[in-house]
Tab-separated table of C-alpha atoms and ligand atoms in Angstrom:
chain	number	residue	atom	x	y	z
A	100	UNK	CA	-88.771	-71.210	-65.509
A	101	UNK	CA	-90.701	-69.738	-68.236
A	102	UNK	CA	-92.122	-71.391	-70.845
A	103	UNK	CA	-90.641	-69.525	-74.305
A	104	UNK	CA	-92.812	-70.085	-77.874
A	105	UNK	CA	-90.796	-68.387	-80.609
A	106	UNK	CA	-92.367	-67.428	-83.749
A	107	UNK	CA	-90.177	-68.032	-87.003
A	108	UNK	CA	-91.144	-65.422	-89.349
A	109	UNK	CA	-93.122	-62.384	-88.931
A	110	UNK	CA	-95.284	-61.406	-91.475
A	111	UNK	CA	-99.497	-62.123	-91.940
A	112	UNK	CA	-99.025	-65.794	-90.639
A	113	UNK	CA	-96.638	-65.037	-87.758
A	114	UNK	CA	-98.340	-61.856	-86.605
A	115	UNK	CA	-101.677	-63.369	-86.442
A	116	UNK	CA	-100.285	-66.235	-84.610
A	117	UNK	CA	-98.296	-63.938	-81.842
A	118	UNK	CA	-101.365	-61.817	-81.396
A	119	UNK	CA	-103.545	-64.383	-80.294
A	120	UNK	CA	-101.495	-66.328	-78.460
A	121	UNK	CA	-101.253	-63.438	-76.222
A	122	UNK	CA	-105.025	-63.092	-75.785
A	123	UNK	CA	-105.133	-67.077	-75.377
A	124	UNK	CA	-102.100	-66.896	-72.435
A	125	UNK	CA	-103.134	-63.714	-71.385
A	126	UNK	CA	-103.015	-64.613	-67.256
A	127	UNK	CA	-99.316	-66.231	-68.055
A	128	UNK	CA	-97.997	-63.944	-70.064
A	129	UNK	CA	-98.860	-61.198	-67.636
A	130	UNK	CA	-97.171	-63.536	-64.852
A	131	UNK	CA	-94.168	-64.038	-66.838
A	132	UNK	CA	-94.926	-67.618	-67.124
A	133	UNK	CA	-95.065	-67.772	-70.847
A	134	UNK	CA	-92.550	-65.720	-73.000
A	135	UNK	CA	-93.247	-65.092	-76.533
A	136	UNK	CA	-90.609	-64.570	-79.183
A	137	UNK	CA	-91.090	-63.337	-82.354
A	138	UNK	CA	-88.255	-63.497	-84.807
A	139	UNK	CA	-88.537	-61.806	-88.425
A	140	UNK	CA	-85.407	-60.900	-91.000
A	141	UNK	CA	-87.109	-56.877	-91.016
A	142	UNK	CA	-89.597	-54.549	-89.036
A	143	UNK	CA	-91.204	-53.673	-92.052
A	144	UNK	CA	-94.924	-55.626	-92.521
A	145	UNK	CA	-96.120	-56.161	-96.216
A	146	UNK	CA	-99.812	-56.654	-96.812
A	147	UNK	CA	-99.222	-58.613	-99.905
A	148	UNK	CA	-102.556	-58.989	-100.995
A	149	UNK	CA	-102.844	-54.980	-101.809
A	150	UNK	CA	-100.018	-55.677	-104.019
A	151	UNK	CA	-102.692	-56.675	-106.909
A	152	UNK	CA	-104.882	-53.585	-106.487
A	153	UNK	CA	-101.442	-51.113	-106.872
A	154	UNK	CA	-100.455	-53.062	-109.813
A	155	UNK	CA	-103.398	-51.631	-112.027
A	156	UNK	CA	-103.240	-48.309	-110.223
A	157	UNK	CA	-105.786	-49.215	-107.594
A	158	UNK	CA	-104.437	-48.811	-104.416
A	159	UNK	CA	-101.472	-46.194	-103.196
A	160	UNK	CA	-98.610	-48.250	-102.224
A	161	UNK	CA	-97.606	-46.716	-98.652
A	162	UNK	CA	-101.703	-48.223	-97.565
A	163	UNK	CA	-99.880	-51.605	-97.710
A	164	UNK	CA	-96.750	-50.766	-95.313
A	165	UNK	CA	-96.839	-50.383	-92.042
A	166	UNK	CA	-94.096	-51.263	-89.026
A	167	UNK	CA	-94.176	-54.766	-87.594
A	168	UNK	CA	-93.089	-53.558	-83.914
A	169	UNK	CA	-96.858	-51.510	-83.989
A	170	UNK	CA	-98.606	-54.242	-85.117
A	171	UNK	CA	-97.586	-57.133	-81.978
A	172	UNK	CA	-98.835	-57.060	-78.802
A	173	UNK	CA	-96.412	-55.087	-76.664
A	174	UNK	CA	-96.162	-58.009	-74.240
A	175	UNK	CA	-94.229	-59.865	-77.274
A	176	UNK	CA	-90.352	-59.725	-77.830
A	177	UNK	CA	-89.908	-58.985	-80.956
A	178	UNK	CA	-86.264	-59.116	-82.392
A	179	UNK	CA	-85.212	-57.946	-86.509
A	180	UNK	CA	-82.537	-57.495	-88.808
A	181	UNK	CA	-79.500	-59.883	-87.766
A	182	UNK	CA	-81.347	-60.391	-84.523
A	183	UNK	CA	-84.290	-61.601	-86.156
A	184	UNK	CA	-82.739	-63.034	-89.137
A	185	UNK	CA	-82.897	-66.899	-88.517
A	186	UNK	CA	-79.837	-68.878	-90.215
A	187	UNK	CA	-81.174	-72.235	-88.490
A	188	UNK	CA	-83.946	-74.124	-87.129
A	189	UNK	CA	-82.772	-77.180	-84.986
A	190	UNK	CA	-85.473	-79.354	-83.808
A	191	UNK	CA	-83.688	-81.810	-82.665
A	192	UNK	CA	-82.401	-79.407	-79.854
A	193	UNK	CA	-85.111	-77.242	-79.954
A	194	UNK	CA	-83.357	-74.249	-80.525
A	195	UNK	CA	-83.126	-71.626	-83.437
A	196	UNK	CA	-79.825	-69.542	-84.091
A	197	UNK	CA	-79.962	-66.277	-85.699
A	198	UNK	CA	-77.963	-63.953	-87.919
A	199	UNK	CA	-76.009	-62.020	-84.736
A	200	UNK	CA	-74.812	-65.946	-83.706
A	201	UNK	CA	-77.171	-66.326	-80.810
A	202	UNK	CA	-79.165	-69.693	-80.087
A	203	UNK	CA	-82.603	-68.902	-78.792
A	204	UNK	CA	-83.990	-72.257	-77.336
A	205	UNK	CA	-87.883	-72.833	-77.501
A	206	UNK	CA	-90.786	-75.041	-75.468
A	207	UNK	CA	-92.732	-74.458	-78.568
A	208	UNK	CA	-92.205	-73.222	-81.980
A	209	UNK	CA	-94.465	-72.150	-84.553
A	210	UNK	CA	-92.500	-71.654	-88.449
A	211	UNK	CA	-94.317	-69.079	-90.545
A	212	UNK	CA	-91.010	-68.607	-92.735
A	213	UNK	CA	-93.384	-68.136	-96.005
A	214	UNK	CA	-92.098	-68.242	-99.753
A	215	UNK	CA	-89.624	-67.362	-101.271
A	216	UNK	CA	-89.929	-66.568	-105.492
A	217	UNK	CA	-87.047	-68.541	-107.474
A	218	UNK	CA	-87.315	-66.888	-110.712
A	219	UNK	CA	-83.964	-67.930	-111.826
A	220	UNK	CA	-85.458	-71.591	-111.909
A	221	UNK	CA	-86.456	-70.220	-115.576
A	222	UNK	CA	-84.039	-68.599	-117.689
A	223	UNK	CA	-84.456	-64.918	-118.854
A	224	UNK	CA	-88.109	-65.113	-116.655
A	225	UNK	CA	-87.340	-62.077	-114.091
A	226	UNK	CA	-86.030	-59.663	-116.314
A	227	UNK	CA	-88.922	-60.052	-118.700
A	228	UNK	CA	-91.931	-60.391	-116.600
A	229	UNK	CA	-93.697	-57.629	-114.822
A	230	UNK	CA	-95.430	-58.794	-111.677
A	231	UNK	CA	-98.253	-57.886	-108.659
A	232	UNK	CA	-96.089	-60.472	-106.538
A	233	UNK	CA	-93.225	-58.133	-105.288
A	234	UNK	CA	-93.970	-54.590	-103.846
A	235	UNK	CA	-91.551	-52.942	-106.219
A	236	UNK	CA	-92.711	-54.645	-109.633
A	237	UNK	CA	-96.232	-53.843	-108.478
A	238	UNK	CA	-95.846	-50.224	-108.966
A	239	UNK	CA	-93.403	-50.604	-112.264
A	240	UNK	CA	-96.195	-52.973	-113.596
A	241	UNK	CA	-98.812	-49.810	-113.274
A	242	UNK	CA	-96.316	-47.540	-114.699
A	243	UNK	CA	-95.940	-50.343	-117.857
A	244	UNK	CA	-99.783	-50.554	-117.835
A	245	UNK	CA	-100.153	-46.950	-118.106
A	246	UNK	CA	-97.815	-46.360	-121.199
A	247	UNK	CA	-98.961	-49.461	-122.625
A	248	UNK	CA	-101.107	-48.723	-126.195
A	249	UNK	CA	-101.817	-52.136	-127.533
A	250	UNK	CA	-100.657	-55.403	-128.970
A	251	UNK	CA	-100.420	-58.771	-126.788
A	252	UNK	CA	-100.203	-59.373	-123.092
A	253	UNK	CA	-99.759	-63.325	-121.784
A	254	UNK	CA	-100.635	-63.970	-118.176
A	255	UNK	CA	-98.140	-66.769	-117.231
A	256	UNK	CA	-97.982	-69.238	-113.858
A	257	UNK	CA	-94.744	-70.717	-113.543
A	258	UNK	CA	-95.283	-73.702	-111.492
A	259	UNK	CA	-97.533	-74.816	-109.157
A	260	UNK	CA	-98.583	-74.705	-106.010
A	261	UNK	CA	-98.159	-70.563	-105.472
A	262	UNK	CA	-99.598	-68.145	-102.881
A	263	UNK	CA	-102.777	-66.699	-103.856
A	264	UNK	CA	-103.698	-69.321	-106.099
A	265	UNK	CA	-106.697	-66.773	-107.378
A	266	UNK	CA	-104.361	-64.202	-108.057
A	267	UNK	CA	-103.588	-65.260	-111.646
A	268	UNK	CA	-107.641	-65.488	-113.045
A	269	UNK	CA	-108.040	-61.771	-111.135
A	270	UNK	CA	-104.522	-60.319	-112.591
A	271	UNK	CA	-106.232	-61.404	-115.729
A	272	UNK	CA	-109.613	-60.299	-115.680
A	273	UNK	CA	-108.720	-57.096	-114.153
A	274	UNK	CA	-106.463	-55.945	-116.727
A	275	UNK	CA	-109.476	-57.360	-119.565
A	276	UNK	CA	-111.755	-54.455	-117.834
A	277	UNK	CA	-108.941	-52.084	-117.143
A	278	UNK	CA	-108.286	-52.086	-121.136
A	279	UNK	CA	-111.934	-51.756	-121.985
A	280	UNK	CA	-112.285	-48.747	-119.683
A	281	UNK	CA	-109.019	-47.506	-121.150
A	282	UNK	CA	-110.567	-47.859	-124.791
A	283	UNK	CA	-107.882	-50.576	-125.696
A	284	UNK	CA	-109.352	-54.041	-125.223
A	285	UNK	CA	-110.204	-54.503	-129.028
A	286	UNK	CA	-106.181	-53.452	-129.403
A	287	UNK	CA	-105.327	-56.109	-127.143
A	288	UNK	CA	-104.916	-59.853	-127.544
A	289	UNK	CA	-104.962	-61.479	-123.564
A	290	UNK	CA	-103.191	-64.933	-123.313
A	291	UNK	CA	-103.825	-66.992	-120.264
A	292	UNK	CA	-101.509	-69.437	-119.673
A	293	UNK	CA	-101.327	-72.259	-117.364
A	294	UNK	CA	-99.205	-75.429	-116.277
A	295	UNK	CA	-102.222	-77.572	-115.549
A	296	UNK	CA	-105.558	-77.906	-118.111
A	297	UNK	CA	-107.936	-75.022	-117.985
A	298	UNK	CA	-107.446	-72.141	-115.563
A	299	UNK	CA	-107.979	-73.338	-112.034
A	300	UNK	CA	-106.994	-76.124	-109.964
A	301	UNK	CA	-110.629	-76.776	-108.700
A	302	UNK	CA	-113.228	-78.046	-110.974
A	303	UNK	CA	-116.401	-75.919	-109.777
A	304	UNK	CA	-113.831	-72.582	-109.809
A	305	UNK	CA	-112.260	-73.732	-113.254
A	306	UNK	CA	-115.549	-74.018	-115.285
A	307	UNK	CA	-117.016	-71.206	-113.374
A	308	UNK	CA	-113.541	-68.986	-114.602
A	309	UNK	CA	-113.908	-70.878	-117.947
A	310	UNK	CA	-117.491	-69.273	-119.049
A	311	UNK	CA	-116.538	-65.746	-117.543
A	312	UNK	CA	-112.951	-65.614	-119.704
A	313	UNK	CA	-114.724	-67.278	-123.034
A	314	UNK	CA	-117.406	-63.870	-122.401
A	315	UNK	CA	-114.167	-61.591	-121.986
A	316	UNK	CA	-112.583	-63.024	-125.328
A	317	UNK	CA	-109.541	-64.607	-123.403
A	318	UNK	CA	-107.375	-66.976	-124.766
A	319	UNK	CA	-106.511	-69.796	-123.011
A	320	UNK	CA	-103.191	-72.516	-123.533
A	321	UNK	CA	-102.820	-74.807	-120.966
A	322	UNK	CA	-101.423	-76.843	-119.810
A	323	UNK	CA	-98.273	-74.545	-120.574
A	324	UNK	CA	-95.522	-75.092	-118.848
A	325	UNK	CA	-93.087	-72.445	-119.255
A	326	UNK	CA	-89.484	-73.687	-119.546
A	327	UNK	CA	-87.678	-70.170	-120.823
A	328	UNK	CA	-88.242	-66.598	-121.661
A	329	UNK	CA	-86.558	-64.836	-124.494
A	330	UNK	CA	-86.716	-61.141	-123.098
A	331	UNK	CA	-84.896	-59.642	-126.379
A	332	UNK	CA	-87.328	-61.062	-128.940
A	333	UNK	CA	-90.550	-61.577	-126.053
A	334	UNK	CA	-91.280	-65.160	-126.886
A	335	UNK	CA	-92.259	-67.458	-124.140
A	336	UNK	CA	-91.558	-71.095	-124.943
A	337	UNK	CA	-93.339	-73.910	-122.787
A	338	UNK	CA	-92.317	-78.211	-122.399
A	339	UNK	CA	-95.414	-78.856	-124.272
A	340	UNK	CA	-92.870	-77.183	-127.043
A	341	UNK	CA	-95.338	-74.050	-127.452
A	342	UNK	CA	-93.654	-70.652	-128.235
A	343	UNK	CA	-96.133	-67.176	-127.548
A	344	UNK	CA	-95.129	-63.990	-128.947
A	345	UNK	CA	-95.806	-61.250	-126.928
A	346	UNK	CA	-95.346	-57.533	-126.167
A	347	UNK	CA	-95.895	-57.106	-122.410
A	348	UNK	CA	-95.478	-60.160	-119.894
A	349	UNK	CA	-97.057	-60.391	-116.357
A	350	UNK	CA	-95.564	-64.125	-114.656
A	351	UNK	CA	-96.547	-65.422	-111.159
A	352	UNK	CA	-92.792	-66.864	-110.213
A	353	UNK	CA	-92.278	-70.168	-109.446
A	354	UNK	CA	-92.642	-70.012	-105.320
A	355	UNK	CA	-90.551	-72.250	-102.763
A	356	UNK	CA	-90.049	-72.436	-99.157
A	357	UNK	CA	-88.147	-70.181	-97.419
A	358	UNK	CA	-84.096	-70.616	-97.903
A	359	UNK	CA	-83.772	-71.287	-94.097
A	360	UNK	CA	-86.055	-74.510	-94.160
A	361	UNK	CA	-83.454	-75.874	-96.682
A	362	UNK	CA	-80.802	-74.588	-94.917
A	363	UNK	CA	-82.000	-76.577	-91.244
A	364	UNK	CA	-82.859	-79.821	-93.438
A	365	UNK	CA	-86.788	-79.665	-92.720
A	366	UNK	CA	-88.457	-79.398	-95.722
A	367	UNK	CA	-89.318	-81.595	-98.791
A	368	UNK	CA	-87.947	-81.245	-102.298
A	369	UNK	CA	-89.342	-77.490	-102.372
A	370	UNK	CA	-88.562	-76.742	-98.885
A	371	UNK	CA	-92.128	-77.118	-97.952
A	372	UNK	CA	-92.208	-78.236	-94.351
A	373	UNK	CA	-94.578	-81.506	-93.305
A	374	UNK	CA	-97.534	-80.767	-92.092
A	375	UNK	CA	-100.253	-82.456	-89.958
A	376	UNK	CA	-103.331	-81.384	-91.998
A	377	UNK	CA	-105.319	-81.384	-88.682
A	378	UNK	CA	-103.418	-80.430	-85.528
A	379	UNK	CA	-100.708	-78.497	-87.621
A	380	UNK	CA	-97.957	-79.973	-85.551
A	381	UNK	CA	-95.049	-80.244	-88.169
A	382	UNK	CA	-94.519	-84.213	-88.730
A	383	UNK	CA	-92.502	-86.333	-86.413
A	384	UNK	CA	-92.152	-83.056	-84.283
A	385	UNK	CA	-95.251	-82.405	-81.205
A	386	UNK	CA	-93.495	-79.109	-79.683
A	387	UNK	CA	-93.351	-77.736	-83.070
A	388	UNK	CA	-96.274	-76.076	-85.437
A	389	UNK	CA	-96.262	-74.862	-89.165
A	390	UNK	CA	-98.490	-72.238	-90.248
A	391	UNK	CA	-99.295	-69.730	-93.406
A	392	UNK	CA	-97.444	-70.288	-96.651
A	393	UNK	CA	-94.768	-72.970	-94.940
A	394	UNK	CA	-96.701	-75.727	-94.834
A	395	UNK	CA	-97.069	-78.233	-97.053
A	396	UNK	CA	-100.861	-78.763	-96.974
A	397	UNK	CA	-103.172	-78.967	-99.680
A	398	UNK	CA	-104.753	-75.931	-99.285
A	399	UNK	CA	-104.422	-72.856	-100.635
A	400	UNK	CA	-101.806	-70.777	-100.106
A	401	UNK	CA	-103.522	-67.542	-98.598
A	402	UNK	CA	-103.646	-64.905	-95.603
A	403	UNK	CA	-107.207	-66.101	-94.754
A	404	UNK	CA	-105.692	-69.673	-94.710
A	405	UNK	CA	-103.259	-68.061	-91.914
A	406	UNK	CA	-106.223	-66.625	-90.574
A	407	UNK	CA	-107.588	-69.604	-90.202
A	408	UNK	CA	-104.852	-71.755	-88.924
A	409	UNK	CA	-103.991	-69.240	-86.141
A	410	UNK	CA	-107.098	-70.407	-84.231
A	411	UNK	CA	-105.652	-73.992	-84.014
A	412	UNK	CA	-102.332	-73.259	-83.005
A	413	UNK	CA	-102.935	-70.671	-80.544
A	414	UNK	CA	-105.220	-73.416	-78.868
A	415	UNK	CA	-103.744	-76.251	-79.353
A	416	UNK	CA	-100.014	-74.363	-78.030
A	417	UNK	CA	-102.496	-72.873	-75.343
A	418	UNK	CA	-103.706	-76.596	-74.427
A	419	UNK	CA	-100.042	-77.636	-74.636
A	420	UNK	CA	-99.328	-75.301	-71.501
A	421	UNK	CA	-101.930	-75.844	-69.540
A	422	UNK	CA	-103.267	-79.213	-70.612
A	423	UNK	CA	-106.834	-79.002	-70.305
A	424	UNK	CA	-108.442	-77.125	-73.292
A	425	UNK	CA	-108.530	-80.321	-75.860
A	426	UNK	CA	-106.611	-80.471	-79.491
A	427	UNK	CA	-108.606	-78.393	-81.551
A	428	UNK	CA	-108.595	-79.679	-85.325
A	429	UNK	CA	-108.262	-77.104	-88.552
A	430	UNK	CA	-110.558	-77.929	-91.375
A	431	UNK	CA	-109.046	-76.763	-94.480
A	432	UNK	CA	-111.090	-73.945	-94.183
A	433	UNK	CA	-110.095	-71.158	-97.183
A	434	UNK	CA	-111.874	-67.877	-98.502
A	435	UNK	CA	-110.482	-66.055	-101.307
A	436	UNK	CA	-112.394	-62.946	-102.797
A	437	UNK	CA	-111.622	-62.883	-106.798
A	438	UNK	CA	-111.510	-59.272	-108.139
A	439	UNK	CA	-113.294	-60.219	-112.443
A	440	UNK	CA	-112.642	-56.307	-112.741
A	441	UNK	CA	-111.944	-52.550	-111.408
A	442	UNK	CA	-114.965	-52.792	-109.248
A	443	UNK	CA	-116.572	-56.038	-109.131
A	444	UNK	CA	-115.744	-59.643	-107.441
A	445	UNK	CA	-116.888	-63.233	-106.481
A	446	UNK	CA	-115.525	-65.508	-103.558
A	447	UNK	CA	-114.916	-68.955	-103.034
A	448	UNK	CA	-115.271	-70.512	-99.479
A	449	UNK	CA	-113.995	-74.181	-98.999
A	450	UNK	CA	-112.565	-76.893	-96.473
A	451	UNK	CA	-111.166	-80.245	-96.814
A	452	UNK	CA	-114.982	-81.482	-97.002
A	453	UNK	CA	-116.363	-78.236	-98.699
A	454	UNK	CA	-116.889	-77.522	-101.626
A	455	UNK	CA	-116.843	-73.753	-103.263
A	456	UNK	CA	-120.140	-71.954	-104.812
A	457	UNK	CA	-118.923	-69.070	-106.321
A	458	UNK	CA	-121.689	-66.558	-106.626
A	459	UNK	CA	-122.408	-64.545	-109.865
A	460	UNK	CA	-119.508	-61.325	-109.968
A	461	UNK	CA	-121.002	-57.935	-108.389
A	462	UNK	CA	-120.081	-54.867	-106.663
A	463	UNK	CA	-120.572	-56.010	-103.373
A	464	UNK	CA	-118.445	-58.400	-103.243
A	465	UNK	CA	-115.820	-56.044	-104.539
A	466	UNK	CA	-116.480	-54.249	-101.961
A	467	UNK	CA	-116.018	-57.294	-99.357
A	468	UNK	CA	-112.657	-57.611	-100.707
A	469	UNK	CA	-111.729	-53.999	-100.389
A	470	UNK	CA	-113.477	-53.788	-96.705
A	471	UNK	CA	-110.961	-57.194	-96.197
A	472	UNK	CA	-107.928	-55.448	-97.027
A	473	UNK	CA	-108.880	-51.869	-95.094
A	474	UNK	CA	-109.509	-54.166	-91.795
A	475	UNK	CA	-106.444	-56.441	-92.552
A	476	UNK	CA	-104.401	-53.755	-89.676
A	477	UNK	CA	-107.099	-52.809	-87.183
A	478	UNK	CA	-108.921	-56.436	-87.012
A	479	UNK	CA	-106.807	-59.266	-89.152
A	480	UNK	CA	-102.948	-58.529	-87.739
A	481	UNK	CA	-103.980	-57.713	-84.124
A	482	UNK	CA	-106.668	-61.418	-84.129
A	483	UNK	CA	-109.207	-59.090	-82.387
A	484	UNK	CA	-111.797	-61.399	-83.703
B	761	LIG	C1	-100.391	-60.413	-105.327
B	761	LIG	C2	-100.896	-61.201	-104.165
B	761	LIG	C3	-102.244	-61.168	-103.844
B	761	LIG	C4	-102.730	-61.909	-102.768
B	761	LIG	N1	-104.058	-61.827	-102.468
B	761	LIG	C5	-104.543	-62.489	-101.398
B	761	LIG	C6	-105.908	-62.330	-101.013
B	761	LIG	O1	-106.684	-61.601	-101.636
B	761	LIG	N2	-106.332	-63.030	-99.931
B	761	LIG	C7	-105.504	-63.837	-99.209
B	761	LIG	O2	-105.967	-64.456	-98.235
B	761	LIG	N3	-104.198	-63.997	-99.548
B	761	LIG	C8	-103.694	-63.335	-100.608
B	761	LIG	N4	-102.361	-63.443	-100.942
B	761	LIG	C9	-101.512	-64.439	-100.245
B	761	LIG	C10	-100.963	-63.939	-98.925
B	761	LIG	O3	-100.341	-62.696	-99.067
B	761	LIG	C11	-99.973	-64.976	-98.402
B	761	LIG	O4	-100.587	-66.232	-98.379
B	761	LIG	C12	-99.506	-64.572	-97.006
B	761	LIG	O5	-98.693	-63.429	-97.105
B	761	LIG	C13	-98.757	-65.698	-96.327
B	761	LIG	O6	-98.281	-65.245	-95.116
B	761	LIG	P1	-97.059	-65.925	-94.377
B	761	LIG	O7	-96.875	-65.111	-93.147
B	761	LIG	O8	-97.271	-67.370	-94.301
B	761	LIG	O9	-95.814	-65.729	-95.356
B	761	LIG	P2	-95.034	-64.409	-95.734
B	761	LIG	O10	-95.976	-63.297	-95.948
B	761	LIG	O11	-94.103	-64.798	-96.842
B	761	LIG	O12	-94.165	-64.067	-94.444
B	761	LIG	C14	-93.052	-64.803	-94.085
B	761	LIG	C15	-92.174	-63.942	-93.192
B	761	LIG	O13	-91.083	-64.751	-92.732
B	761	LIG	C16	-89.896	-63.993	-92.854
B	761	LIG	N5	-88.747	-64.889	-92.981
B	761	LIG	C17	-88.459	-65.767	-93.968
B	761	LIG	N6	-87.274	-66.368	-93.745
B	761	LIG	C18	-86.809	-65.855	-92.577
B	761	LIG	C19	-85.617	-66.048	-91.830
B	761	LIG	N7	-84.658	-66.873	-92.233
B	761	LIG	N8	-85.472	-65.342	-90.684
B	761	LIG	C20	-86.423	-64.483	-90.257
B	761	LIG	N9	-87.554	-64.234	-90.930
B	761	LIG	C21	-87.751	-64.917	-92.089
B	761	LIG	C22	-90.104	-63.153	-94.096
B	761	LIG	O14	-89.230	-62.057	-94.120
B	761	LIG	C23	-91.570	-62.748	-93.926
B	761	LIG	O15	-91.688	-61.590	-93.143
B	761	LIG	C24	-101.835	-62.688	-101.997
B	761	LIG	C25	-100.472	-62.712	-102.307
B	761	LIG	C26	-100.002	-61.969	-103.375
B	761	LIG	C27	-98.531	-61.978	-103.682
């Protein structure tokens, strides 16, 4: 009988995944040896990261769209909407039920389930914050942006850890030059606000951040942990009992797990699921993996983190199989371009045992992170390298 690996969750993490476990099964695939399932609530494919760029009027919104059912390897069986919508994950049976009350059993599983944003964890948060974290507030935030004149704008991060850890400092210093070119910066007062002290979670990033938003003229309160929003009178109040007036609001939510990981009983207190740091076998579990924004790793929550991972668990499902390719070991490994304005950028590349060198901000590394998002469809989602 066929061997069946279903893929929970299809969106940068589980199309990666899918892709190259075709190329890696290739000869048992094609001989119907190896089936592979991939399960996701829609067939519509979000390329989150382009969500920051449409925000502040950079990007068009349909580039970041496209169908999921294009973007997998034909030889996959790919099932959405109440088909695809998972209501369980049982590995104790190795099974996973979905929406339309089917139980599709698995040899191996891979859970790429992502985040999910709980905004109501703080009251009167969503309906005063604009956002680059969901498509739709992406494009209201630009249409905000472009009507706003002047006055005071706090950058806030819920909680901690989010996807896209960087996403805050370039939300920030994006909008600092996208005021300036507007003619508006010395209108403008920019609060950056943060539930841990400084900016940044790592030390050589933080003071790196620190210099570049002290030469902006950004403020910065942290830590700040906000606890409520008032959205009538635009004051943000934090547990360290600090209260910021302000007229426009842009808020990373506070990020989870995905419901169903709750649901199934997998996860920890924030339905992150345990994680083998090396092999990415989910704890306790050897025929099941944990990719992407799922896991609960100590890296950083990113597509090039997914990227990364999918080399490990392709092999390591592909050495499963056939049992003579070796365990192949992930190494932390994380790059994350960091947009400091319209049209310039630095990166930071690090591993469990590597430390980050962010070099000086410049156009050509703007122009890696564009050329990053452009390939994301042709190269990234289809793992042709
Ligand atoms: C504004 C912004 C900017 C970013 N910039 C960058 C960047 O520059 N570089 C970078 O590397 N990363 C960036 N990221 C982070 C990156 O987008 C995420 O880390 C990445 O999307 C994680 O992929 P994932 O597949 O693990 O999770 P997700 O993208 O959340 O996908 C999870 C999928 O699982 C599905 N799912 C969930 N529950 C179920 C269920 N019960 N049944 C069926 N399907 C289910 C969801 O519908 C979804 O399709 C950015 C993110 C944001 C928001």
């Amino acid at each position: 009988m066929a061997k069946r690996v279903i893929i929970a969750g299809g969106n940068i993490a589980g199309t990666i995944v899918a892709n190259r476990l075709v190329q890696k099964l290739e000869h048992e695939v094609n001989k119907g040896d190896v089936e592979i399932v991939a399960l996701n609530k829609s067939d519509e494919h979000i390329y989150l990261p382009g969500q920051l760029l449409v925000g502040f009027g950079l990007e068009t919104p349909g580039e970041l769209v496209r169908k999921e059912s294009e973007l997998l390897d034909p030889r996959i069986k790919f099932l959405h909407g109440q088909k695809g919508t998972i209501s369980k994950i049982d590995v104790a049976n190795h099974s996973v039920q979905t929406a339309d009350g089917v139980s599709h059993s698995y040899d191996y599983l891979v859970i790429t389930t992502g985040v999910d944003y709980t905004w109501d964890e703080i009251p009167g948060y969503r309906s005063a914050a604009h956002t680059v974290y969901e498509y739709d507030d992406a494009i209201k935030m630009r249409e905000a942006l472009e009507k706003f004149d002047g006055g005071t704008i706090v950058v806030n991060t819920a909680k901690l850890p989010h996807r896209c850890p960087v996403a805050p400092l370039e939300v920030t210093l994006i909008l600092d030059d996208y005021l300036r070119k507007r003619g508006i910066r010395d209108k403008t007062k920019i609060i950056y606000t943060y539930p841990v002290q400084g900016v940044f979670g790592r030390p050589i990033t933080n003071k790196f951040m620190l210099r570049l938003f002290e030469q902006r003229g950004i403020e910065v309160h942290s830590p700040f942990t906000v606890t409520s929003v008032d959205p009538n009178n635009k004051v943000i109040e934090s547990q360290e009992g600090e209260k910021l007036k302000f007229d426009m609001l842009i808020g990373i939510p506070p990020n989870m797990g995905a419901k169903v990981i709750e649901d199934s009983g997998i996860g920890d207190r924030r339905r992150w699921v345990p994680t083998d740091k090396f092999t990415l076998r989910m704890k306790d579990h050897s025929n099941v993996y944990v990719m992407g924004d799922a896991t609960d790793l100590p890296v950083s929550k990113a597509g090039s983190t997914a990227d990364f991972e999918s080399y490990t668990v392709a092999h390591n499902i592909a050495n499963d199989i056939k049992g003579n390719l070796g365990v192949k070991h992930y190494g932390g490994d994380v790059l994350c371009y960091i947009a400091t304005g319209t049209d310039q950028a630095t990166y930071i590349r690090f591993s469990y045992t590597m430390n980050e060198s962010p070099p000086p901000p410049s156009y050509v590394h703007w122009w890696g992170k564009i050329m990053y998002n452009k390939m994301y469809w042709t190269v990234t989602a289809k793992a042709v390298v």
